[in-house]
Amino acid sequence: ISMVLLFLFNAGPTNLSMYVEEFGIGNSAVSGMAATIFLLGGTLMGILFGVFSRRLGRFTIPLGFVFMAAGFFLIQMRPDMISMYAGCFIAGMSISLVSPQCILQTSAFCRTSQELALSAAIIMASSNVGTFLTPQLTNIAGAISGSESTLYRFQTAIVLALVMGVVTLIFALAEKRRNTGEN
């Protein structure tokens, strides 16, 4: 989950400067501000993570993927500064919902602090692999659309984020059913 999260998440910051240039939204300062707003969304959600995690539990991960899809949707919906900044903020929140919840859920399977440390290291390493693979999203989007437009990169990320949201929701519902003894 962490690998796919970072694979999709980094489609935002990686493509922002090209998006800004493609649609004449501004200059490098505008794309730099947009990247900063991604971080701001993540920071705010990081502060609020405990509240979301306590209330939603396993459903925090699907929500994170929905935030990512919603943010990317805003970015590609109307190529203007306001939509881009709002989308960056919302998509930025996704990383602070999904990443810590992955570690939290993994910790339930760890019996010792050494196992937890190794598990966290594996999650972080897989996240970095996802970041490394992000440019492949450009190739996937280009192959699907036949275009190099950044819009298709965001649209591909939206679809994949929604798929991950549904898949993780199915697993969360199955886990909830197992824990409550429902059939």
mmCIF file with all atom_site columns, C-alpha atoms in Angstrom:
data_model
loop_
_atom_site.group_PDB
_atom_site.id
_atom_site.type_symbol
_atom_site.label_atom_id
_atom_site.label_alt_id
_atom_site.label_comp_id
_atom_site.label_asym_id
_atom_site.label_entity_id
_atom_site.label_seq_id
_atom_site.pdbx_PDB_ins_code
_atom_site.Cartn_x
_atom_site.Cartn_y
_atom_site.Cartn_z
_atom_site.occupancy
_atom_site.B_iso_or_equiv
_atom_site.pdbx_formal_charge
_atom_site.auth_seq_id
_atom_site.auth_comp_id
_atom_site.auth_asym_id
_atom_site.auth_atom_id
_atom_site.pdbx_PDB_model_num
ATOM 1   C CA . ILE A 1 1   ? 0.000   0.000   0.000   1.00 0.00 ? 1   ILE A CA 1
ATOM 2   C CA . SER A 1 2   ? 2.815   2.402   0.870   1.00 0.00 ? 2   SER A CA 1
ATOM 3   C CA . MET A 1 3   ? 4.590   1.711   -2.395  1.00 0.00 ? 3   MET A CA 1
ATOM 4   C CA . VAL A 1 4   ? 1.449   2.409   -4.447  1.00 0.00 ? 4   VAL A CA 1
ATOM 5   C CA . LEU A 1 5   ? 0.687   5.471   -2.315  1.00 0.00 ? 5   LEU A CA 1
ATOM 6   C CA . LEU A 1 6   ? 4.040   7.096   -3.073  1.00 0.00 ? 6   LEU A CA 1
ATOM 7   C CA . PHE A 1 7   ? 3.920   5.947   -6.700  1.00 0.00 ? 7   PHE A CA 1
ATOM 8   C CA . LEU A 1 8   ? 0.676   7.890   -7.120  1.00 0.00 ? 8   LEU A CA 1
ATOM 9   C CA . PHE A 1 9   ? 1.302   10.719  -4.646  1.00 0.00 ? 9   PHE A CA 1
ATOM 10  C CA . ASN A 1 10  ? 4.503   11.858  -6.319  1.00 0.00 ? 10  ASN A CA 1
ATOM 11  C CA . ALA A 1 11  ? 2.657   12.276  -9.610  1.00 0.00 ? 11  ALA A CA 1
ATOM 12  C CA . GLY A 1 12  ? 1.598   15.617  -8.132  1.00 0.00 ? 12  GLY A CA 1
ATOM 13  C CA . PRO A 1 13  ? 4.882   17.267  -7.184  1.00 0.00 ? 13  PRO A CA 1
ATOM 14  C CA . THR A 1 14  ? 6.707   15.600  -10.087 1.00 0.00 ? 14  THR A CA 1
ATOM 15  C CA . ASN A 1 15  ? 4.377   17.024  -12.731 1.00 0.00 ? 15  ASN A CA 1
ATOM 16  C CA . LEU A 1 16  ? 3.465   20.404  -11.256 1.00 0.00 ? 16  LEU A CA 1
ATOM 17  C CA . SER A 1 17  ? 6.066   22.519  -13.024 1.00 0.00 ? 17  SER A CA 1
ATOM 18  C CA . MET A 1 18  ? 5.194   20.936  -16.378 1.00 0.00 ? 18  MET A CA 1
ATOM 19  C CA . TYR A 1 19  ? 1.473   21.429  -15.648 1.00 0.00 ? 19  TYR A CA 1
ATOM 20  C CA . VAL A 1 20  ? 2.007   25.105  -14.781 1.00 0.00 ? 20  VAL A CA 1
ATOM 21  C CA . GLU A 1 21  ? 3.998   25.615  -17.976 1.00 0.00 ? 21  GLU A CA 1
ATOM 22  C CA . GLU A 1 22  ? 1.624   23.587  -20.191 1.00 0.00 ? 22  GLU A CA 1
ATOM 23  C CA . PHE A 1 23  ? -1.406  25.652  -19.171 1.00 0.00 ? 23  PHE A CA 1
ATOM 24  C CA . GLY A 1 24  ? 0.328   29.006  -18.711 1.00 0.00 ? 24  GLY A CA 1
ATOM 25  C CA . ILE A 1 25  ? -0.715  29.266  -15.069 1.00 0.00 ? 25  ILE A CA 1
ATOM 26  C CA . GLY A 1 26  ? 2.451   30.994  -13.934 1.00 0.00 ? 26  GLY A CA 1
ATOM 27  C CA . ASN A 1 27  ? 6.157   30.566  -13.453 1.00 0.00 ? 27  ASN A CA 1
ATOM 28  C CA . SER A 1 28  ? 8.504   28.474  -11.305 1.00 0.00 ? 28  SER A CA 1
ATOM 29  C CA . ALA A 1 29  ? 7.426   30.404  -8.197  1.00 0.00 ? 29  ALA A CA 1
ATOM 30  C CA . VAL A 1 30  ? 3.823   29.255  -8.751  1.00 0.00 ? 30  VAL A CA 1
ATOM 31  C CA . SER A 1 31  ? 4.840   25.599  -9.106  1.00 0.00 ? 31  SER A CA 1
ATOM 32  C CA . GLY A 1 32  ? 7.131   25.926  -6.076  1.00 0.00 ? 32  GLY A CA 1
ATOM 33  C CA . MET A 1 33  ? 4.243   27.319  -4.041  1.00 0.00 ? 33  MET A CA 1
ATOM 34  C CA . ALA A 1 34  ? 2.021   24.450  -5.228  1.00 0.00 ? 34  ALA A CA 1
ATOM 35  C CA . ALA A 1 35  ? 4.619   21.907  -4.083  1.00 0.00 ? 35  ALA A CA 1
ATOM 36  C CA . THR A 1 36  ? 4.783   23.694  -0.728  1.00 0.00 ? 36  THR A CA 1
ATOM 37  C CA . ILE A 1 37  ? 0.998   23.508  -0.435  1.00 0.00 ? 37  ILE A CA 1
ATOM 38  C CA . PHE A 1 38  ? 1.243   19.721  -0.926  1.00 0.00 ? 38  PHE A CA 1
ATOM 39  C CA . LEU A 1 39  ? 3.480   19.671  2.142   1.00 0.00 ? 39  LEU A CA 1
ATOM 40  C CA . LEU A 1 40  ? 1.162   22.000  4.049   1.00 0.00 ? 40  LEU A CA 1
ATOM 41  C CA . GLY A 1 41  ? -1.788  19.649  3.464   1.00 0.00 ? 41  GLY A CA 1
ATOM 42  C CA . GLY A 1 42  ? 0.327   16.742  4.677   1.00 0.00 ? 42  GLY A CA 1
ATOM 43  C CA . THR A 1 43  ? 1.461   18.681  7.727   1.00 0.00 ? 43  THR A CA 1
ATOM 44  C CA . LEU A 1 44  ? -2.062  19.659  8.731   1.00 0.00 ? 44  LEU A CA 1
ATOM 45  C CA . MET A 1 45  ? -3.319  16.107  8.318   1.00 0.00 ? 45  MET A CA 1
ATOM 46  C CA . GLY A 1 46  ? -0.302  14.837  10.250  1.00 0.00 ? 46  GLY A CA 1
ATOM 47  C CA . ILE A 1 47  ? -1.429  16.981  13.170  1.00 0.00 ? 47  ILE A CA 1
ATOM 48  C CA . LEU A 1 48  ? -4.972  15.622  12.860  1.00 0.00 ? 48  LEU A CA 1
ATOM 49  C CA . PHE A 1 49  ? -4.006  12.009  12.100  1.00 0.00 ? 49  PHE A CA 1
ATOM 50  C CA . GLY A 1 50  ? -4.714  10.743  15.616  1.00 0.00 ? 50  GLY A CA 1
ATOM 51  C CA . VAL A 1 51  ? -8.291  12.008  15.481  1.00 0.00 ? 51  VAL A CA 1
ATOM 52  C CA . PHE A 1 52  ? -8.933  10.389  12.101  1.00 0.00 ? 52  PHE A CA 1
ATOM 53  C CA . SER A 1 53  ? -7.223  7.146   13.071  1.00 0.00 ? 53  SER A CA 1
ATOM 54  C CA . ARG A 1 54  ? -9.163  6.791   16.340  1.00 0.00 ? 54  ARG A CA 1
ATOM 55  C CA . ARG A 1 55  ? -12.485 7.439   14.640  1.00 0.00 ? 55  ARG A CA 1
ATOM 56  C CA . LEU A 1 56  ? -11.948 5.621   11.357  1.00 0.00 ? 56  LEU A CA 1
ATOM 57  C CA . GLY A 1 57  ? -9.362  2.935   12.149  1.00 0.00 ? 57  GLY A CA 1
ATOM 58  C CA . ARG A 1 58  ? -8.718  0.829   9.066   1.00 0.00 ? 58  ARG A CA 1
ATOM 59  C CA . PHE A 1 59  ? -10.969 3.100   7.024   1.00 0.00 ? 59  PHE A CA 1
ATOM 60  C CA . THR A 1 60  ? -8.319  5.821   7.260   1.00 0.00 ? 60  THR A CA 1
ATOM 61  C CA . ILE A 1 61  ? -6.403  4.302   4.335   1.00 0.00 ? 61  ILE A CA 1
ATOM 62  C CA . PRO A 1 62  ? -9.334  4.283   1.882   1.00 0.00 ? 62  PRO A CA 1
ATOM 63  C CA . LEU A 1 63  ? -10.099 7.865   2.908   1.00 0.00 ? 63  LEU A CA 1
ATOM 64  C CA . GLY A 1 64  ? -6.507  8.831   2.148   1.00 0.00 ? 64  GLY A CA 1
ATOM 65  C CA . PHE A 1 65  ? -6.782  7.469   -1.383  1.00 0.00 ? 65  PHE A CA 1
ATOM 66  C CA . VAL A 1 66  ? -10.075 9.320   -1.856  1.00 0.00 ? 66  VAL A CA 1
ATOM 67  C CA . PHE A 1 67  ? -8.374  12.564  -0.737  1.00 0.00 ? 67  PHE A CA 1
ATOM 68  C CA . MET A 1 68  ? -5.626  11.932  -3.276  1.00 0.00 ? 68  MET A CA 1
ATOM 69  C CA . ALA A 1 69  ? -8.122  11.323  -6.083  1.00 0.00 ? 69  ALA A CA 1
ATOM 70  C CA . ALA A 1 70  ? -10.169 14.394  -5.084  1.00 0.00 ? 70  ALA A CA 1
ATOM 71  C CA . GLY A 1 71  ? -7.085  16.612  -4.959  1.00 0.00 ? 71  GLY A CA 1
ATOM 72  C CA . PHE A 1 72  ? -5.792  15.437  -8.324  1.00 0.00 ? 72  PHE A CA 1
ATOM 73  C CA . PHE A 1 73  ? -9.300  15.856  -9.746  1.00 0.00 ? 73  PHE A CA 1
ATOM 74  C CA . LEU A 1 74  ? -9.321  19.506  -8.656  1.00 0.00 ? 74  LEU A CA 1
ATOM 75  C CA . ILE A 1 75  ? -5.885  20.054  -10.175 1.00 0.00 ? 75  ILE A CA 1
ATOM 76  C CA . GLN A 1 76  ? -6.831  18.702  -13.585 1.00 0.00 ? 76  GLN A CA 1
ATOM 77  C CA . MET A 1 77  ? -10.456 19.927  -13.587 1.00 0.00 ? 77  MET A CA 1
ATOM 78  C CA . ARG A 1 78  ? -9.692  23.589  -14.235 1.00 0.00 ? 78  ARG A CA 1
ATOM 79  C CA . PRO A 1 79  ? -6.151  24.582  -15.067 1.00 0.00 ? 79  PRO A CA 1
ATOM 80  C CA . ASP A 1 80  ? -5.949  27.664  -12.851 1.00 0.00 ? 80  ASP A CA 1
ATOM 81  C CA . MET A 1 81  ? -4.015  28.651  -9.743  1.00 0.00 ? 81  MET A CA 1
ATOM 82  C CA . ILE A 1 82  ? -6.905  28.377  -7.248  1.00 0.00 ? 82  ILE A CA 1
ATOM 83  C CA . SER A 1 83  ? -7.948  24.871  -8.340  1.00 0.00 ? 83  SER A CA 1
ATOM 84  C CA . MET A 1 84  ? -4.320  23.772  -8.437  1.00 0.00 ? 84  MET A CA 1
ATOM 85  C CA . TYR A 1 85  ? -3.555  25.071  -4.941  1.00 0.00 ? 85  TYR A CA 1
ATOM 86  C CA . ALA A 1 86  ? -6.764  23.603  -3.465  1.00 0.00 ? 86  ALA A CA 1
ATOM 87  C CA . GLY A 1 87  ? -6.067  20.273  -5.158  1.00 0.00 ? 87  GLY A CA 1
ATOM 88  C CA . CYS A 1 88  ? -2.485  20.246  -3.911  1.00 0.00 ? 88  CYS A CA 1
ATOM 89  C CA . PHE A 1 89  ? -3.650  20.849  -0.350  1.00 0.00 ? 89  PHE A CA 1
ATOM 90  C CA . ILE A 1 90  ? -6.252  18.058  -0.456  1.00 0.00 ? 90  ILE A CA 1
ATOM 91  C CA . ALA A 1 91  ? -3.970  15.561  -2.236  1.00 0.00 ? 91  ALA A CA 1
ATOM 92  C CA . GLY A 1 92  ? -1.187  16.446  0.200   1.00 0.00 ? 92  GLY A CA 1
ATOM 93  C CA . MET A 1 93  ? -3.341  15.284  3.092   1.00 0.00 ? 93  MET A CA 1
ATOM 94  C CA . SER A 1 94  ? -3.433  11.752  1.676   1.00 0.00 ? 94  SER A CA 1
ATOM 95  C CA . ILE A 1 95  ? 0.145   10.887  2.565   1.00 0.00 ? 95  ILE A CA 1
ATOM 96  C CA . SER A 1 96  ? -0.385  11.733  6.243   1.00 0.00 ? 96  SER A CA 1
ATOM 97  C CA . LEU A 1 97  ? -3.463  9.541   6.408   1.00 0.00 ? 97  LEU A CA 1
ATOM 98  C CA . VAL A 1 98  ? -2.137  6.466   4.643   1.00 0.00 ? 98  VAL A CA 1
ATOM 99  C CA . SER A 1 99  ? 1.546   6.209   5.632   1.00 0.00 ? 99  SER A CA 1
ATOM 100 C CA . PRO A 1 100 ? 1.174   6.327   9.424   1.00 0.00 ? 100 PRO A CA 1
ATOM 101 C CA . GLN A 1 101 ? -1.887  4.075   9.285   1.00 0.00 ? 101 GLN A CA 1
ATOM 102 C CA . CYS A 1 102 ? 0.132   1.474   7.361   1.00 0.00 ? 102 CYS A CA 1
ATOM 103 C CA . ILE A 1 103 ? 2.744   1.468   10.104  1.00 0.00 ? 103 ILE A CA 1
ATOM 104 C CA . LEU A 1 104 ? 0.077   1.434   12.811  1.00 0.00 ? 104 LEU A CA 1
ATOM 105 C CA . GLN A 1 105 ? -1.732  -1.533  11.272  1.00 0.00 ? 105 GLN A CA 1
ATOM 106 C CA . THR A 1 106 ? 1.527   -3.387  10.735  1.00 0.00 ? 106 THR A CA 1
ATOM 107 C CA . SER A 1 107 ? 2.465   -2.901  14.378  1.00 0.00 ? 107 SER A CA 1
ATOM 108 C CA . ALA A 1 108 ? -0.465  -5.125  15.378  1.00 0.00 ? 108 ALA A CA 1
ATOM 109 C CA . PHE A 1 109 ? 1.416   -8.076  13.875  1.00 0.00 ? 109 PHE A CA 1
ATOM 110 C CA . CYS A 1 110 ? 4.734   -7.318  15.591  1.00 0.00 ? 110 CYS A CA 1
ATOM 111 C CA . ARG A 1 111 ? 5.608   -9.005  18.867  1.00 0.00 ? 111 ARG A CA 1
ATOM 112 C CA . THR A 1 112 ? 8.844   -7.168  19.610  1.00 0.00 ? 112 THR A CA 1
ATOM 113 C CA . SER A 1 113 ? 10.252  -3.707  19.063  1.00 0.00 ? 113 SER A CA 1
ATOM 114 C CA . GLN A 1 114 ? 12.818  -5.245  16.694  1.00 0.00 ? 114 GLN A CA 1
ATOM 115 C CA . GLU A 1 115 ? 10.025  -6.652  14.524  1.00 0.00 ? 115 GLU A CA 1
ATOM 116 C CA . LEU A 1 116 ? 8.297   -3.282  14.536  1.00 0.00 ? 116 LEU A CA 1
ATOM 117 C CA . ALA A 1 117 ? 11.506  -1.486  13.547  1.00 0.00 ? 117 ALA A CA 1
ATOM 118 C CA . LEU A 1 118 ? 12.081  -3.951  10.695  1.00 0.00 ? 118 LEU A CA 1
ATOM 119 C CA . SER A 1 119 ? 8.459   -3.635  9.555   1.00 0.00 ? 119 SER A CA 1
ATOM 120 C CA . ALA A 1 120 ? 8.645   0.156   9.557   1.00 0.00 ? 120 ALA A CA 1
ATOM 121 C CA . ALA A 1 121 ? 11.907  -0.012  7.596   1.00 0.00 ? 121 ALA A CA 1
ATOM 122 C CA . ILE A 1 122 ? 10.312  -2.313  4.999   1.00 0.00 ? 122 ILE A CA 1
ATOM 123 C CA . ILE A 1 123 ? 7.340   0.044   4.663   1.00 0.00 ? 123 ILE A CA 1
ATOM 124 C CA . MET A 1 124 ? 9.631   3.039   4.193   1.00 0.00 ? 124 MET A CA 1
ATOM 125 C CA . ALA A 1 125 ? 11.824  1.162   1.695   1.00 0.00 ? 125 ALA A CA 1
ATOM 126 C CA . SER A 1 126 ? 8.793   0.119   -0.332  1.00 0.00 ? 126 SER A CA 1
ATOM 127 C CA . SER A 1 127 ? 7.586   3.737   -0.251  1.00 0.00 ? 127 SER A CA 1
ATOM 128 C CA . ASN A 1 128 ? 10.890  4.798   -1.752  1.00 0.00 ? 128 ASN A CA 1
ATOM 129 C CA . VAL A 1 129 ? 10.510  2.188   -4.482  1.00 0.00 ? 129 VAL A CA 1
ATOM 130 C CA . GLY A 1 130 ? 7.115   3.745   -5.258  1.00 0.00 ? 130 GLY A CA 1
ATOM 131 C CA . THR A 1 131 ? 8.739   7.171   -5.482  1.00 0.00 ? 131 THR A CA 1
ATOM 132 C CA . PHE A 1 132 ? 11.394  5.757   -7.801  1.00 0.00 ? 132 PHE A CA 1
ATOM 133 C CA . LEU A 1 133 ? 8.703   4.263   -10.050 1.00 0.00 ? 133 LEU A CA 1
ATOM 134 C CA . THR A 1 134 ? 6.604   7.461   -10.274 1.00 0.00 ? 134 THR A CA 1
ATOM 135 C CA . PRO A 1 135 ? 8.007   8.468   -13.680 1.00 0.00 ? 135 PRO A CA 1
ATOM 136 C CA . GLN A 1 136 ? 6.525   5.222   -15.021 1.00 0.00 ? 136 GLN A CA 1
ATOM 137 C CA . LEU A 1 137 ? 3.115   6.802   -14.408 1.00 0.00 ? 137 LEU A CA 1
ATOM 138 C CA . THR A 1 138 ? 3.984   9.198   -17.217 1.00 0.00 ? 138 THR A CA 1
ATOM 139 C CA . ASN A 1 139 ? 4.641   6.248   -19.507 1.00 0.00 ? 139 ASN A CA 1
ATOM 140 C CA . ILE A 1 140 ? 1.397   4.543   -18.487 1.00 0.00 ? 140 ILE A CA 1
ATOM 141 C CA . ALA A 1 141 ? -0.626  7.739   -18.996 1.00 0.00 ? 141 ALA A CA 1
ATOM 142 C CA . GLY A 1 142 ? 1.058   8.372   -22.343 1.00 0.00 ? 142 GLY A CA 1
ATOM 143 C CA . ALA A 1 143 ? 0.374   4.821   -23.528 1.00 0.00 ? 143 ALA A CA 1
ATOM 144 C CA . ILE A 1 144 ? -3.283  4.990   -22.478 1.00 0.00 ? 144 ILE A CA 1
ATOM 145 C CA . SER A 1 145 ? -3.982  8.459   -23.868 1.00 0.00 ? 145 SER A CA 1
ATOM 146 C CA . GLY A 1 146 ? -1.532  8.700   -26.738 1.00 0.00 ? 146 GLY A CA 1
ATOM 147 C CA . SER A 1 147 ? -0.556  12.128  -25.371 1.00 0.00 ? 147 SER A CA 1
ATOM 148 C CA . GLU A 1 148 ? 2.141   13.586  -23.185 1.00 0.00 ? 148 GLU A CA 1
ATOM 149 C CA . SER A 1 149 ? -0.222  16.113  -21.565 1.00 0.00 ? 149 SER A CA 1
ATOM 150 C CA . THR A 1 150 ? 0.075   16.351  -17.805 1.00 0.00 ? 150 THR A CA 1
ATOM 151 C CA . LEU A 1 151 ? -3.731  16.134  -17.600 1.00 0.00 ? 151 LEU A CA 1
ATOM 152 C CA . TYR A 1 152 ? -3.559  12.456  -18.493 1.00 0.00 ? 152 TYR A CA 1
ATOM 153 C CA . ARG A 1 153 ? -0.944  11.857  -15.815 1.00 0.00 ? 153 ARG A CA 1
ATOM 154 C CA . PHE A 1 154 ? -3.264  13.284  -13.188 1.00 0.00 ? 154 PHE A CA 1
ATOM 155 C CA . GLN A 1 155 ? -6.265  11.439  -14.636 1.00 0.00 ? 155 GLN A CA 1
ATOM 156 C CA . THR A 1 156 ? -4.392  8.134   -14.550 1.00 0.00 ? 156 THR A CA 1
ATOM 157 C CA . ALA A 1 157 ? -3.398  8.805   -10.937 1.00 0.00 ? 157 ALA A CA 1
ATOM 158 C CA . ILE A 1 158 ? -7.049  9.613   -10.103 1.00 0.00 ? 158 ILE A CA 1
ATOM 159 C CA . VAL A 1 159 ? -8.281  6.309   -11.499 1.00 0.00 ? 159 VAL A CA 1
ATOM 160 C CA . LEU A 1 160 ? -5.547  4.307   -9.768  1.00 0.00 ? 160 LEU A CA 1
ATOM 161 C CA . ALA A 1 161 ? -6.129  6.134   -6.456  1.00 0.00 ? 161 ALA A CA 1
ATOM 162 C CA . LEU A 1 162 ? -9.854  5.360   -6.650  1.00 0.00 ? 162 LEU A CA 1
ATOM 163 C CA . VAL A 1 163 ? -9.073  1.707   -7.398  1.00 0.00 ? 163 VAL A CA 1
ATOM 164 C CA . MET A 1 164 ? -6.790  1.614   -4.350  1.00 0.00 ? 164 MET A CA 1
ATOM 165 C CA . GLY A 1 165 ? -9.498  3.322   -2.299  1.00 0.00 ? 165 GLY A CA 1
ATOM 166 C CA . VAL A 1 166 ? -12.010 0.634   -3.258  1.00 0.00 ? 166 VAL A CA 1
ATOM 167 C CA . VAL A 1 167 ? -9.556  -2.240  -2.735  1.00 0.00 ? 167 VAL A CA 1
ATOM 168 C CA . THR A 1 168 ? -8.486  -0.989  0.688   1.00 0.00 ? 168 THR A CA 1
ATOM 169 C CA . LEU A 1 169 ? -12.132 -0.348  1.610   1.00 0.00 ? 169 LEU A CA 1
ATOM 170 C CA . ILE A 1 170 ? -13.000 -3.946  0.746   1.00 0.00 ? 170 ILE A CA 1
ATOM 171 C CA . PHE A 1 171 ? -10.169 -5.183  2.971   1.00 0.00 ? 171 PHE A CA 1
ATOM 172 C CA . ALA A 1 172 ? -11.193 -2.818  5.788   1.00 0.00 ? 172 ALA A CA 1
ATOM 173 C CA . LEU A 1 173 ? -14.800 -4.037  5.590   1.00 0.00 ? 173 LEU A CA 1
ATOM 174 C CA . ALA A 1 174 ? -13.658 -7.676  5.588   1.00 0.00 ? 174 ALA A CA 1
ATOM 175 C CA . GLU A 1 175 ? -11.470 -7.024  8.638   1.00 0.00 ? 175 GLU A CA 1
ATOM 176 C CA . LYS A 1 176 ? -14.334 -5.289  10.413  1.00 0.00 ? 176 LYS A CA 1
ATOM 177 C CA . ARG A 1 177 ? -16.602 -8.238  9.631   1.00 0.00 ? 177 ARG A CA 1
ATOM 178 C CA . ARG A 1 178 ? -13.994 -10.694 10.985  1.00 0.00 ? 178 ARG A CA 1
ATOM 179 C CA . ASN A 1 179 ? -13.584 -8.667  14.165  1.00 0.00 ? 179 ASN A CA 1
ATOM 180 C CA . THR A 1 180 ? -17.315 -8.404  14.824  1.00 0.00 ? 180 THR A CA 1
ATOM 181 C CA . GLY A 1 181 ? -18.002 -12.056 13.994  1.00 0.00 ? 181 GLY A CA 1
ATOM 182 C CA . GLU A 1 182 ? -20.389 -11.240 11.124  1.00 0.00 ? 182 GLU A CA 1
ATOM 183 C CA . ASN A 1 183 ? -20.739 -13.578 8.179   1.00 0.00 ? 183 ASN A CA 1
#
